[in-house]
Amino acid sequence: MVDWRLFEPLFNWARKKSLWIVSFCTGCGGIEMPPLMTARYDLERFGIMPDPSPRQYDLFLITGYVTPKTLKRIIITYEMAPDPKYVLAHGSCPINGGIYWDAYNAIKRLDLYIPVDVYIAGCMPRPEAVMDGIKKLMEMIENGEADGWKRYKENYEWYRKNQDELLGEGWREKEARKWIPWLMDKKKEEGT
Amino acid sequence: MLGAVLKAIFIILYATFVGFMFMGIIRKVTARIHRRIGPPIYQPIIDTIKFFGKRENITHGLIYDFGIIFALGATILALMFIPLGSISILRTYGDLILITFLLEIPMLGIMFAAMSSGNPWAGLGAQRALLTLLAIQVPLGFAIIALAEFYGTFSTYEIVMAQQVGGWSIFHLPLLLVAIAYDIVLQAMFGKEPFDMMIAPGEISLGPMVEFGGKHMGMLQIQHAIGLFAETLFFANIFLGGAVVIAFSSPILNTLATLGILLVKQIAVLLIAIFIGAIFPRFTIDQAVKFYWKWPTIIAALGAILASL
Ligand code: SF4
């Protein structure tokens, strides 16, 4: 067998140079994503491309406040991606709740539920700040410090416990079944 | 025997590299059209390395893996039949129908894989892709009939040789009409903008590609690169005169000149596709089918009739 560890520097360089972003726009920060991609602050210079599929991305931008309802989707999207994947939390809300510190349905610390590699403060951060954060992430990828995906695997019990505490045990199944009674009712209505 | 194997390896490597450059050119030129700087031209190579460097892989069963390999294999097989100047290995057997058929097989391979993933978006994309495939058959068929009628042969290599004597195909009126129709079809075969209903980024997530990650996506990138190379090469061969240079005395110089001329022609074909793709929005699938059965079909049928007169 070939020892793939020999090629690790090459792969790290490639990972750094081609971060694909999943277009998951949460909160207000979603409005900061299009300017990053368009003509003025062109992020494609660094090989970054928005991509709508959760299977192909490497960089997950959490752009703002996260409600429990969104958190379920975020966790599922995070777990769907194959392994080297990085999370960049963008804005004050994922750090400590931001201006929603007393809201009953905003997550106060994103780090309790999925591992975050880089934070950018600001409400909302300028595109330059996001670019700065991405540059920091690139450096971290190069020296192998961006290991959120590794932490998620190693401390899965802890993350799982936090998620279950917030969203309730078995939330995945519940979320999938949520619409079935409604659909049944709908069918009955149409039938009569 | 050994010579043929070496040639095949050379063709595959050359096609992969140039195909990746084509993908880079597509992204770079599109970026320049939007007044952006755009990625470096070798960006698709980095993307592919990254996809192969993923630690995890998702698979949904045997057909899911097999479909991708099937697509890649069919593209490579199609490439083997297309004359690449003087260095193709199966060019004597490379007739028009065979190559056109083989260039469409990869789509079916991707469909297999996409359908077996069980993702509803992939199923939707597969449905659209098959409908597109159905729609482009009609103008494509007329184009092939016109070419065969005009040159009296189905062999691609003989068509290239005939153009050495009689001038490029697009300088004859019936074949010019056919070339226009074929160029519209090419837009759908590349998956470029007015007819990219099967991929439709943003509209149906990514269509058939939505479930591919890691190594599967890396293979698909390679397949796309070789596919781009093969399709542009086929167009350049049958409409733009191909290239068989015998001006120099040494065979190596001749080969290099051939590759250079072919490259220029292929890039010309590609640039037209990019320019059209960058300024036109996407059709819906029913509009596209109606469009393909109307204008390109009329143009190509006219060409076929003129060619047979
Ligand atoms: S940090 Fe500010 S801009 Fe960002 S999501 Fe929170 S409130 Fe909105």
Short mmCIF file of C-alpha atoms and ligand atoms in Angstrom, two decimals:
data_model
loop_
_atom_site.label_atom_id
_atom_site.label_comp_id
_atom_site.label_asym_id
_atom_site.label_seq_id
_atom_site.Cartn_x
_atom_site.Cartn_y
_atom_site.Cartn_z
CA MET A 1 0.00 0.00 0.00
CA VAL A 2 1.09 3.52 -0.64
CA ASP A 3 1.76 5.54 2.45
CA TRP A 4 -0.59 8.48 1.90
CA ARG A 5 0.92 10.44 4.76
CA LEU A 6 3.76 11.34 2.41
CA PHE A 7 1.31 13.30 0.28
CA GLU A 8 -0.25 15.11 3.21
CA PRO A 9 1.54 18.44 2.49
CA LEU A 10 0.24 18.35 -1.09
CA PHE A 11 -3.29 17.62 0.08
CA ASN A 12 -3.09 20.33 2.71
CA TRP A 13 -2.01 22.81 0.07
CA ALA A 14 -4.89 21.76 -2.17
CA ARG A 15 -7.39 21.94 0.71
CA LYS A 16 -6.21 25.43 1.48
CA LYS A 17 -6.42 26.56 -2.12
CA SER A 18 -9.85 25.20 -2.95
CA LEU A 19 -12.30 25.76 -0.12
CA TRP A 20 -15.82 25.31 -1.41
CA ILE A 21 -18.49 27.02 0.63
CA VAL A 22 -21.90 25.51 1.13
CA SER A 23 -24.51 28.19 0.50
CA PHE A 24 -26.21 27.97 3.85
CA CYS A 25 -27.16 31.54 4.70
CA THR A 26 -28.36 31.81 8.28
CA GLY A 27 -29.40 35.08 9.85
CA CYS A 28 -28.51 38.56 8.69
CA GLY A 29 -25.03 37.54 7.60
CA GLY A 30 -26.52 35.85 4.56
CA ILE A 31 -26.57 39.24 2.94
CA GLU A 32 -22.81 39.50 3.37
CA MET A 33 -22.15 36.38 1.29
CA PRO A 34 -23.09 37.61 -2.21
CA PRO A 35 -20.75 40.64 -2.02
CA LEU A 36 -17.94 38.27 -1.14
CA MET A 37 -18.49 36.30 -4.31
CA THR A 38 -19.19 39.11 -6.75
CA ALA A 39 -17.06 41.58 -8.62
CA ARG A 40 -15.82 43.79 -5.82
CA TYR A 41 -14.42 41.41 -3.20
CA ASP A 42 -13.94 38.46 -5.51
CA LEU A 43 -13.34 35.41 -3.32
CA GLU A 44 -12.94 33.14 -6.33
CA ARG A 45 -9.40 34.49 -6.57
CA PHE A 46 -8.55 32.16 -3.69
CA GLY A 47 -10.32 29.25 -5.31
CA ILE A 48 -13.39 29.61 -3.12
CA MET A 49 -16.63 28.67 -4.77
CA PRO A 50 -20.19 28.64 -3.48
CA ASP A 51 -21.72 25.23 -3.91
CA PRO A 52 -25.26 24.21 -3.03
CA SER A 53 -24.52 20.60 -2.14
CA PRO A 54 -23.77 19.45 1.42
CA ARG A 55 -21.63 16.59 0.13
CA GLN A 56 -19.00 18.67 -1.63
CA TYR A 57 -18.22 21.58 0.61
CA ASP A 58 -15.19 22.10 2.82
CA LEU A 59 -16.03 25.39 4.47
CA PHE A 60 -19.24 26.01 6.36
CA LEU A 61 -19.93 29.67 7.02
CA ILE A 62 -22.34 30.17 9.92
CA THR A 63 -23.42 33.67 9.02
CA GLY A 64 -25.26 34.89 12.07
CA TYR A 65 -27.69 33.88 14.77
CA VAL A 66 -28.75 30.27 15.00
CA THR A 67 -32.16 29.29 16.25
CA PRO A 68 -32.80 25.74 17.49
CA LYS A 69 -34.82 25.10 14.36
CA THR A 70 -31.88 26.09 12.15
CA LEU A 71 -29.43 24.29 14.40
CA LYS A 72 -31.00 20.97 13.50
CA ARG A 73 -30.39 21.65 9.84
CA ILE A 74 -26.89 22.94 10.54
CA ILE A 75 -25.96 19.78 12.42
CA ILE A 76 -27.36 17.56 9.66
CA THR A 77 -25.55 19.55 6.96
CA TYR A 78 -22.35 19.41 8.99
CA GLU A 79 -22.55 15.67 9.44
CA MET A 80 -23.29 15.04 5.78
CA ALA A 81 -19.95 16.34 4.49
CA PRO A 82 -16.95 14.06 4.04
CA ASP A 83 -14.16 14.62 6.42
CA PRO A 84 -11.81 17.54 6.22
CA LYS A 85 -14.42 20.23 6.77
CA TYR A 86 -14.07 23.56 8.49
CA VAL A 87 -16.52 25.88 10.19
CA LEU A 88 -16.13 29.63 10.24
CA ALA A 89 -18.51 31.48 12.57
CA HIS A 90 -19.23 34.90 11.26
CA GLY A 91 -20.66 37.73 13.37
CA SER A 92 -21.22 38.16 17.08
CA CYS A 93 -24.28 35.97 17.35
CA PRO A 94 -22.56 32.58 17.04
CA ILE A 95 -19.92 33.69 19.57
CA ASN A 96 -22.14 34.62 22.51
CA GLY A 97 -25.61 35.35 21.26
CA GLY A 98 -24.82 38.93 20.23
CA ILE A 99 -27.80 41.21 20.58
CA TYR A 100 -30.00 38.19 21.06
CA TRP A 101 -28.45 37.41 24.44
CA ASP A 102 -31.85 37.32 26.13
CA ALA A 103 -33.82 35.68 23.36
CA TYR A 104 -35.46 32.40 24.24
CA ASN A 105 -34.80 30.88 20.85
CA ALA A 106 -31.31 31.93 19.80
CA ILE A 107 -28.31 29.72 20.49
CA LYS A 108 -25.86 31.48 22.77
CA ARG A 109 -22.71 29.50 22.03
CA LEU A 110 -22.44 27.67 18.75
CA ASP A 111 -19.28 25.97 19.96
CA LEU A 112 -21.31 23.76 22.27
CA TYR A 113 -23.04 22.06 19.35
CA ILE A 114 -20.59 21.92 16.45
CA PRO A 115 -16.84 22.62 16.52
CA VAL A 116 -15.84 26.03 15.17
CA ASP A 117 -12.41 26.69 13.67
CA VAL A 118 -12.37 30.47 13.26
CA TYR A 119 -14.53 33.23 14.71
CA ILE A 120 -14.98 36.68 13.21
CA ALA A 121 -16.46 39.34 15.48
CA GLY A 122 -18.63 42.14 14.19
CA CYS A 123 -22.29 42.84 13.68
CA MET A 124 -22.08 42.32 10.78
CA PRO A 125 -18.43 41.97 9.75
CA ARG A 126 -17.20 43.70 6.64
CA PRO A 127 -16.21 41.53 3.69
CA GLU A 128 -12.59 42.42 4.42
CA ALA A 129 -13.02 40.93 7.88
CA VAL A 130 -14.43 37.75 6.42
CA MET A 131 -11.52 37.59 4.00
CA ASP A 132 -9.17 38.06 6.94
CA GLY A 133 -10.84 35.20 8.75
CA ILE A 134 -10.56 32.99 5.71
CA LYS A 135 -6.87 33.88 5.42
CA LYS A 136 -6.41 32.87 9.04
CA LEU A 137 -8.22 29.60 8.30
CA MET A 138 -5.93 28.97 5.34
CA GLU A 139 -2.88 29.38 7.55
CA MET A 140 -4.40 27.03 10.09
CA ILE A 141 -5.11 24.43 7.44
CA GLU A 142 -1.56 24.63 6.23
CA ASN A 143 -0.06 23.84 9.65
CA GLY A 144 -2.81 21.38 10.46
CA GLU A 145 -4.38 23.41 13.28
CA ALA A 146 -7.83 23.52 11.73
CA ASP A 147 -9.03 20.28 13.25
CA GLY A 148 -12.68 20.92 14.02
CA TRP A 149 -13.71 17.73 12.21
CA LYS A 150 -11.25 15.75 14.31
CA ARG A 151 -12.53 17.27 17.52
CA TYR A 152 -16.09 16.46 16.51
CA LYS A 153 -15.18 12.82 16.07
CA GLU A 154 -13.19 12.53 19.28
CA ASN A 155 -15.62 14.41 21.52
CA TYR A 156 -18.76 13.20 19.83
CA GLU A 157 -20.37 12.14 23.15
CA TRP A 158 -20.00 15.63 24.52
CA TYR A 159 -21.39 17.34 21.43
CA ARG A 160 -24.18 14.78 21.22
CA LYS A 161 -25.08 15.36 24.87
CA ASN A 162 -25.29 19.11 24.34
CA GLN A 163 -27.38 18.73 21.23
CA ASP A 164 -29.76 16.33 22.93
CA GLU A 165 -30.04 18.59 25.97
CA LEU A 166 -31.13 21.47 23.80
CA LEU A 167 -33.20 19.79 21.13
CA GLY A 168 -34.51 16.84 23.06
CA GLU A 169 -33.63 13.18 22.72
CA GLY A 170 -34.38 11.65 19.32
CA TRP A 171 -34.88 14.97 17.58
CA ARG A 172 -33.78 13.60 14.23
CA GLU A 173 -36.60 11.09 14.05
CA LYS A 174 -39.10 13.55 15.47
CA GLU A 175 -38.11 16.14 12.88
CA ALA A 176 -38.49 13.64 10.07
CA ARG A 177 -41.90 12.48 11.30
CA LYS A 178 -43.20 15.94 12.08
CA TRP A 179 -45.11 16.38 8.85
CA ILE A 180 -46.68 12.95 8.61
CA PRO A 181 -49.79 13.70 10.78
CA TRP A 182 -50.29 16.96 8.93
CA LEU A 183 -50.10 15.17 5.59
CA MET A 184 -52.59 12.55 6.83
CA ASP A 185 -55.02 15.29 7.85
CA LYS A 186 -54.58 16.91 4.48
CA LYS A 187 -55.37 13.65 2.73
CA LYS A 188 -58.48 13.16 4.81
CA GLU A 189 -59.66 16.66 4.00
CA GLU A 190 -59.17 16.09 0.33
CA GLY A 191 -60.84 12.70 0.50
CA THR A 192 -64.06 14.01 1.99
CA MET B 1 1.26 -3.26 -29.47
CA LEU B 2 3.46 -1.42 -27.01
CA GLY B 3 3.36 1.59 -29.27
CA ALA B 4 -0.42 1.63 -29.20
CA VAL B 5 -0.46 1.40 -25.39
CA LEU B 6 2.03 4.25 -25.08
CA LYS B 7 -0.02 6.30 -27.50
CA ALA B 8 -3.20 5.61 -25.52
CA ILE B 9 -1.52 6.68 -22.29
CA PHE B 10 -0.21 9.82 -23.95
CA ILE B 11 -3.65 10.68 -25.31
CA ILE B 12 -5.31 10.17 -21.92
CA LEU B 13 -2.75 12.26 -20.08
CA TYR B 14 -2.79 15.02 -22.67
CA ALA B 15 -6.59 15.09 -22.77
CA THR B 16 -6.85 15.20 -18.98
CA PHE B 17 -4.37 18.03 -18.65
CA VAL B 18 -5.78 20.10 -21.50
CA GLY B 19 -9.31 19.38 -20.31
CA PHE B 20 -8.48 20.73 -16.87
CA MET B 21 -7.01 23.82 -18.52
CA PHE B 22 -10.27 24.17 -20.48
CA MET B 23 -12.25 24.04 -17.24
CA GLY B 24 -9.91 26.70 -15.86
CA ILE B 25 -10.39 28.80 -18.98
CA ILE B 26 -14.15 28.53 -18.57
CA ARG B 27 -13.98 29.83 -15.01
CA LYS B 28 -11.40 32.50 -15.79
CA VAL B 29 -13.18 33.88 -18.86
CA THR B 30 -16.54 33.84 -17.09
CA ALA B 31 -14.93 35.79 -14.25
CA ARG B 32 -13.46 38.34 -16.65
CA ILE B 33 -16.90 38.76 -18.25
CA HIS B 34 -18.25 39.60 -14.77
CA ARG B 35 -15.33 41.99 -14.18
CA ARG B 36 -13.82 39.71 -11.58
CA ILE B 37 -10.28 38.46 -11.38
CA GLY B 38 -11.29 34.85 -11.11
CA PRO B 39 -9.38 31.79 -9.97
CA PRO B 40 -5.99 30.81 -11.35
CA ILE B 41 -6.24 28.81 -14.53
CA TYR B 42 -5.03 25.60 -12.88
CA GLN B 43 -7.77 25.79 -10.23
CA PRO B 44 -9.68 22.65 -11.38
CA ILE B 45 -6.54 20.58 -10.82
CA ILE B 46 -6.35 21.80 -7.23
CA ASP B 47 -10.04 21.03 -6.76
CA THR B 48 -9.52 17.51 -8.00
CA ILE B 49 -6.52 16.92 -5.74
CA LYS B 50 -8.62 18.16 -2.84
CA PHE B 51 -11.45 15.79 -3.68
CA PHE B 52 -9.05 12.87 -3.78
CA GLY B 53 -7.59 14.01 -0.46
CA LYS B 54 -10.85 13.63 1.45
CA ARG B 55 -10.60 11.26 4.39
CA GLU B 56 -14.11 9.91 4.16
CA ASN B 57 -16.13 8.61 1.29
CA ILE B 58 -19.83 8.19 0.93
CA THR B 59 -21.16 5.34 -1.11
CA HIS B 60 -24.68 4.17 -1.72
CA GLY B 61 -23.96 0.76 -3.14
CA LEU B 62 -22.42 -0.96 -6.11
CA ILE B 63 -24.18 0.91 -8.91
CA TYR B 64 -23.29 4.19 -7.28
CA ASP B 65 -19.59 3.40 -7.61
CA PHE B 66 -19.93 1.66 -10.93
CA GLY B 67 -21.84 4.47 -12.66
CA ILE B 68 -18.99 6.89 -12.18
CA ILE B 69 -16.38 4.46 -13.51
CA PHE B 70 -18.70 3.66 -16.40
CA ALA B 71 -18.96 7.36 -17.27
CA LEU B 72 -15.20 7.86 -17.09
CA GLY B 73 -14.54 4.75 -19.16
CA ALA B 74 -17.02 5.73 -21.84
CA THR B 75 -15.45 9.17 -22.15
CA ILE B 76 -12.00 7.68 -22.53
CA LEU B 77 -13.29 5.21 -25.11
CA ALA B 78 -14.90 8.01 -27.10
CA LEU B 79 -11.61 9.88 -27.01
CA MET B 80 -9.78 6.89 -28.46
CA PHE B 81 -11.92 6.92 -31.59
CA ILE B 82 -11.56 10.63 -32.37
CA PRO B 83 -8.57 11.40 -34.57
CA LEU B 84 -6.14 13.63 -32.70
CA GLY B 85 -4.15 14.69 -35.75
CA SER B 86 -1.89 11.79 -36.57
CA ILE B 87 -1.74 10.15 -33.14
CA SER B 88 -5.01 8.41 -32.60
CA ILE B 89 -5.15 4.66 -32.23
CA LEU B 90 -8.64 3.60 -33.30
CA ARG B 91 -9.28 6.31 -35.84
CA THR B 92 -10.00 3.91 -38.72
CA TYR B 93 -13.03 2.65 -36.82
CA GLY B 94 -14.10 6.07 -35.59
CA ASP B 95 -17.29 6.69 -37.44
CA LEU B 96 -19.62 9.58 -36.72
CA ILE B 97 -22.47 7.59 -35.21
CA LEU B 98 -20.20 5.66 -32.87
CA ILE B 99 -18.49 8.78 -31.53
CA THR B 100 -21.72 10.72 -31.09
CA PHE B 101 -23.19 7.76 -29.27
CA LEU B 102 -20.15 7.32 -27.04
CA LEU B 103 -20.13 11.01 -26.14
CA GLU B 104 -23.62 10.61 -24.69
CA ILE B 105 -22.94 7.45 -22.69
CA PRO B 106 -21.21 9.29 -19.79
CA MET B 107 -24.47 11.09 -19.08
CA LEU B 108 -26.13 7.69 -18.64
CA GLY B 109 -23.39 6.57 -16.26
CA ILE B 110 -23.88 9.64 -14.13
CA MET B 111 -27.63 9.00 -14.21
CA PHE B 112 -27.16 5.44 -12.94
CA ALA B 113 -25.09 6.66 -10.04
CA ALA B 114 -27.40 9.55 -9.27
CA MET B 115 -30.55 7.46 -9.34
CA SER B 116 -29.07 4.81 -7.07
CA SER B 117 -28.22 7.43 -4.45
CA GLY B 118 -31.92 7.80 -3.67
CA ASN B 119 -31.76 11.56 -3.38
CA PRO B 120 -34.92 13.22 -4.76
CA TRP B 121 -32.92 16.12 -6.19
CA ALA B 122 -30.68 13.69 -8.04
CA GLY B 123 -33.72 11.90 -9.41
CA LEU B 124 -35.18 15.18 -10.61
CA GLY B 125 -31.88 16.11 -12.23
CA ALA B 126 -31.63 12.71 -13.88
CA GLN B 127 -35.08 13.11 -15.32
CA ARG B 128 -34.18 16.49 -16.76
CA ALA B 129 -30.88 15.22 -18.14
CA LEU B 130 -32.59 12.34 -19.94
CA LEU B 131 -35.13 14.72 -21.41
CA THR B 132 -32.32 16.97 -22.64
CA LEU B 133 -30.57 13.94 -24.08
CA LEU B 134 -33.77 13.07 -25.92
CA ALA B 135 -34.20 16.61 -27.21
CA ILE B 136 -30.72 16.98 -28.68
CA GLN B 137 -30.96 13.73 -30.63
CA VAL B 138 -33.05 15.23 -33.40
CA PRO B 139 -30.73 18.04 -34.56
CA LEU B 140 -27.76 15.76 -33.88
CA GLY B 141 -29.17 13.08 -36.15
CA PHE B 142 -29.76 15.55 -38.96
CA ALA B 143 -26.23 16.92 -38.52
CA ILE B 144 -24.72 13.46 -38.92
CA ILE B 145 -26.89 12.68 -41.93
CA ALA B 146 -25.85 15.92 -43.59
CA LEU B 147 -22.16 15.26 -42.99
CA ALA B 148 -22.36 11.71 -44.28
CA GLU B 149 -24.36 12.83 -47.28
CA PHE B 150 -21.90 15.59 -48.13
CA TYR B 151 -18.70 13.59 -47.81
CA GLY B 152 -20.09 10.21 -48.74
CA THR B 153 -18.50 8.55 -45.71
CA PHE B 154 -19.13 8.03 -42.02
CA SER B 155 -15.45 7.86 -41.07
CA THR B 156 -14.25 10.89 -39.09
CA TYR B 157 -10.72 10.48 -40.31
CA GLU B 158 -11.78 10.46 -43.94
CA ILE B 159 -13.83 13.59 -43.34
CA VAL B 160 -10.75 15.27 -41.89
CA MET B 161 -8.70 14.21 -44.92
CA ALA B 162 -11.40 15.42 -47.30
CA GLN B 163 -11.29 18.81 -45.63
CA GLN B 164 -7.55 18.98 -46.24
CA VAL B 165 -8.37 19.04 -49.93
CA GLY B 166 -11.75 20.71 -50.14
CA GLY B 167 -11.52 23.35 -47.41
CA TRP B 168 -13.17 23.39 -44.00
CA SER B 169 -16.69 22.11 -43.62
CA ILE B 170 -18.09 25.39 -42.36
CA PHE B 171 -17.19 27.08 -45.66
CA HIS B 172 -19.81 25.02 -47.47
CA LEU B 173 -23.30 26.43 -46.97
CA PRO B 174 -25.16 23.20 -46.07
CA LEU B 175 -22.49 22.24 -43.58
CA LEU B 176 -22.38 25.75 -42.13
CA LEU B 177 -26.06 25.41 -41.23
CA VAL B 178 -25.37 22.04 -39.70
CA ALA B 179 -22.41 23.44 -37.76
CA ILE B 180 -24.62 26.13 -36.27
CA ALA B 181 -27.14 23.51 -35.16
CA TYR B 182 -24.37 21.34 -33.77
CA ASP B 183 -22.93 24.27 -31.85
CA ILE B 184 -26.29 24.84 -30.17
CA VAL B 185 -26.35 21.15 -29.27
CA LEU B 186 -22.80 21.43 -27.94
CA GLN B 187 -24.04 23.92 -25.37
CA ALA B 188 -26.19 21.21 -23.84
CA MET B 189 -23.44 18.62 -24.08
CA PHE B 190 -21.03 20.88 -22.20
CA GLY B 191 -23.74 21.66 -19.66
CA LYS B 192 -23.35 25.36 -20.28
CA GLU B 193 -25.83 28.00 -19.40
CA PRO B 194 -28.89 28.27 -21.60
CA PHE B 195 -29.26 24.49 -21.53
CA ASP B 196 -27.82 23.43 -18.19
CA MET B 197 -31.17 22.23 -16.89
CA MET B 198 -29.70 18.89 -15.88
CA ILE B 199 -27.27 20.43 -13.41
CA ALA B 200 -29.13 23.66 -12.66
CA PRO B 201 -27.07 24.98 -9.73
CA GLY B 202 -29.38 26.81 -7.36
CA GLU B 203 -32.57 25.67 -9.00
CA ILE B 204 -32.51 22.00 -8.03
CA SER B 205 -29.45 22.09 -5.75
CA LEU B 206 -26.96 20.44 -8.11
CA GLY B 207 -29.16 17.96 -9.91
CA PRO B 208 -27.49 14.58 -10.44
CA MET B 209 -24.24 15.74 -8.85
CA VAL B 210 -25.83 16.62 -5.53
CA GLU B 211 -24.93 13.42 -3.75
CA PHE B 212 -21.37 12.99 -5.01
CA GLY B 213 -18.62 13.89 -2.59
CA GLY B 214 -15.02 12.99 -2.09
CA LYS B 215 -13.48 10.61 -4.59
CA HIS B 216 -16.62 10.23 -6.68
CA MET B 217 -16.60 13.95 -7.33
CA GLY B 218 -12.89 13.82 -8.13
CA MET B 219 -13.57 11.15 -10.75
CA LEU B 220 -16.39 13.23 -12.14
CA GLN B 221 -14.05 16.21 -12.45
CA ILE B 222 -11.64 14.10 -14.50
CA GLN B 223 -14.54 12.80 -16.56
CA HIS B 224 -15.75 16.33 -17.20
CA ALA B 225 -12.27 17.43 -18.26
CA ILE B 226 -11.84 14.58 -20.74
CA GLY B 227 -15.40 15.06 -21.94
CA LEU B 228 -14.77 18.74 -22.69
CA PHE B 229 -11.62 17.82 -24.58
CA ALA B 230 -13.32 15.08 -26.58
CA GLU B 231 -16.37 17.14 -27.52
CA THR B 232 -14.38 20.17 -28.66
CA LEU B 233 -11.96 17.89 -30.51
CA PHE B 234 -14.80 16.17 -32.33
CA PHE B 235 -16.29 19.50 -33.38
CA ALA B 236 -12.91 20.80 -34.54
CA ASN B 237 -12.35 17.61 -36.51
CA ILE B 238 -15.60 17.45 -38.41
CA PHE B 239 -16.30 21.14 -38.94
CA LEU B 240 -13.05 23.07 -38.56
CA GLY B 241 -10.87 20.92 -40.74
CA GLY B 242 -9.03 18.99 -38.04
CA ALA B 243 -5.29 19.16 -38.61
CA VAL B 244 -2.78 16.89 -40.23
CA VAL B 245 0.42 18.88 -40.68
CA ILE B 246 3.09 17.49 -42.98
CA ALA B 247 4.99 20.71 -43.55
CA PHE B 248 8.06 19.85 -41.46
CA SER B 249 10.52 17.10 -42.11
CA SER B 250 10.71 15.70 -38.57
CA PRO B 251 7.63 13.79 -37.35
CA ILE B 252 7.87 15.25 -33.84
CA LEU B 253 7.63 18.82 -35.12
CA ASN B 254 4.69 17.77 -37.27
CA THR B 255 2.91 16.26 -34.28
CA LEU B 256 3.53 19.33 -32.14
CA ALA B 257 2.22 21.63 -34.87
CA THR B 258 -0.85 19.43 -35.25
CA LEU B 259 -1.58 19.54 -31.53
CA GLY B 260 -1.07 23.31 -31.50
CA ILE B 261 -3.44 23.94 -34.39
CA LEU B 262 -6.04 21.63 -32.90
CA LEU B 263 -5.71 23.38 -29.55
CA VAL B 264 -6.40 26.77 -31.13
CA LYS B 265 -9.48 25.42 -32.87
CA GLN B 266 -10.73 23.72 -29.71
CA ILE B 267 -10.30 26.90 -27.68
CA ALA B 268 -12.24 28.81 -30.34
CA VAL B 269 -15.14 26.36 -29.98
CA LEU B 270 -14.92 26.61 -26.21
CA LEU B 271 -14.88 30.41 -26.17
CA ILE B 272 -18.09 30.62 -28.20
CA ALA B 273 -19.71 28.29 -25.68
CA ILE B 274 -18.46 30.40 -22.76
CA PHE B 275 -19.65 33.68 -24.27
CA ILE B 276 -23.11 32.28 -24.94
CA GLY B 277 -23.17 30.65 -21.51
CA ALA B 278 -22.21 33.82 -19.66
CA ILE B 279 -24.93 36.06 -21.07
CA PHE B 280 -27.96 33.81 -21.38
CA PRO B 281 -30.08 32.68 -18.45
CA ARG B 282 -31.27 29.12 -18.12
CA PHE B 283 -34.24 27.73 -20.04
CA THR B 284 -36.81 25.66 -18.21
CA ILE B 285 -36.85 22.08 -19.38
CA ASP B 286 -40.06 22.30 -21.41
CA GLN B 287 -38.84 25.44 -23.19
CA ALA B 288 -35.54 23.75 -23.97
CA VAL B 289 -37.18 20.69 -25.48
CA LYS B 290 -39.47 22.88 -27.57
CA PHE B 291 -36.48 24.96 -28.63
CA TYR B 292 -34.41 21.96 -29.68
CA TRP B 293 -37.22 20.46 -31.68
CA LYS B 294 -37.79 23.75 -33.42
CA TRP B 295 -34.88 25.94 -34.45
CA PRO B 296 -31.80 23.67 -34.45
CA THR B 297 -33.89 20.93 -36.04
CA ILE B 298 -35.10 23.22 -38.80
CA ILE B 299 -31.60 24.53 -39.46
CA ALA B 300 -30.03 21.07 -39.43
CA ALA B 301 -32.78 19.60 -41.61
CA LEU B 302 -32.30 22.40 -44.10
CA GLY B 303 -28.58 21.65 -44.12
CA ALA B 304 -29.24 17.97 -44.66
CA ILE B 305 -31.58 18.67 -47.56
CA LEU B 306 -29.12 21.08 -49.16
CA ALA B 307 -26.30 18.59 -48.71
CA SER B 308 -28.19 15.83 -50.48
CA LEU B 309 -29.19 17.97 -53.48
S1 SF4 C 1 -24.09 39.37 14.53
FE1 SF4 C 1 -25.44 41.09 14.06
S2 SF4 C 1 -25.61 41.00 11.81
FE2 SF4 C 1 -24.87 39.01 12.49
S3 SF4 C 1 -26.66 37.75 12.75
FE3 SF4 C 1 -26.20 38.66 14.73
S4 SF4 C 1 -27.46 40.51 14.81
FE4 SF4 C 1 -27.36 39.86 12.66
#
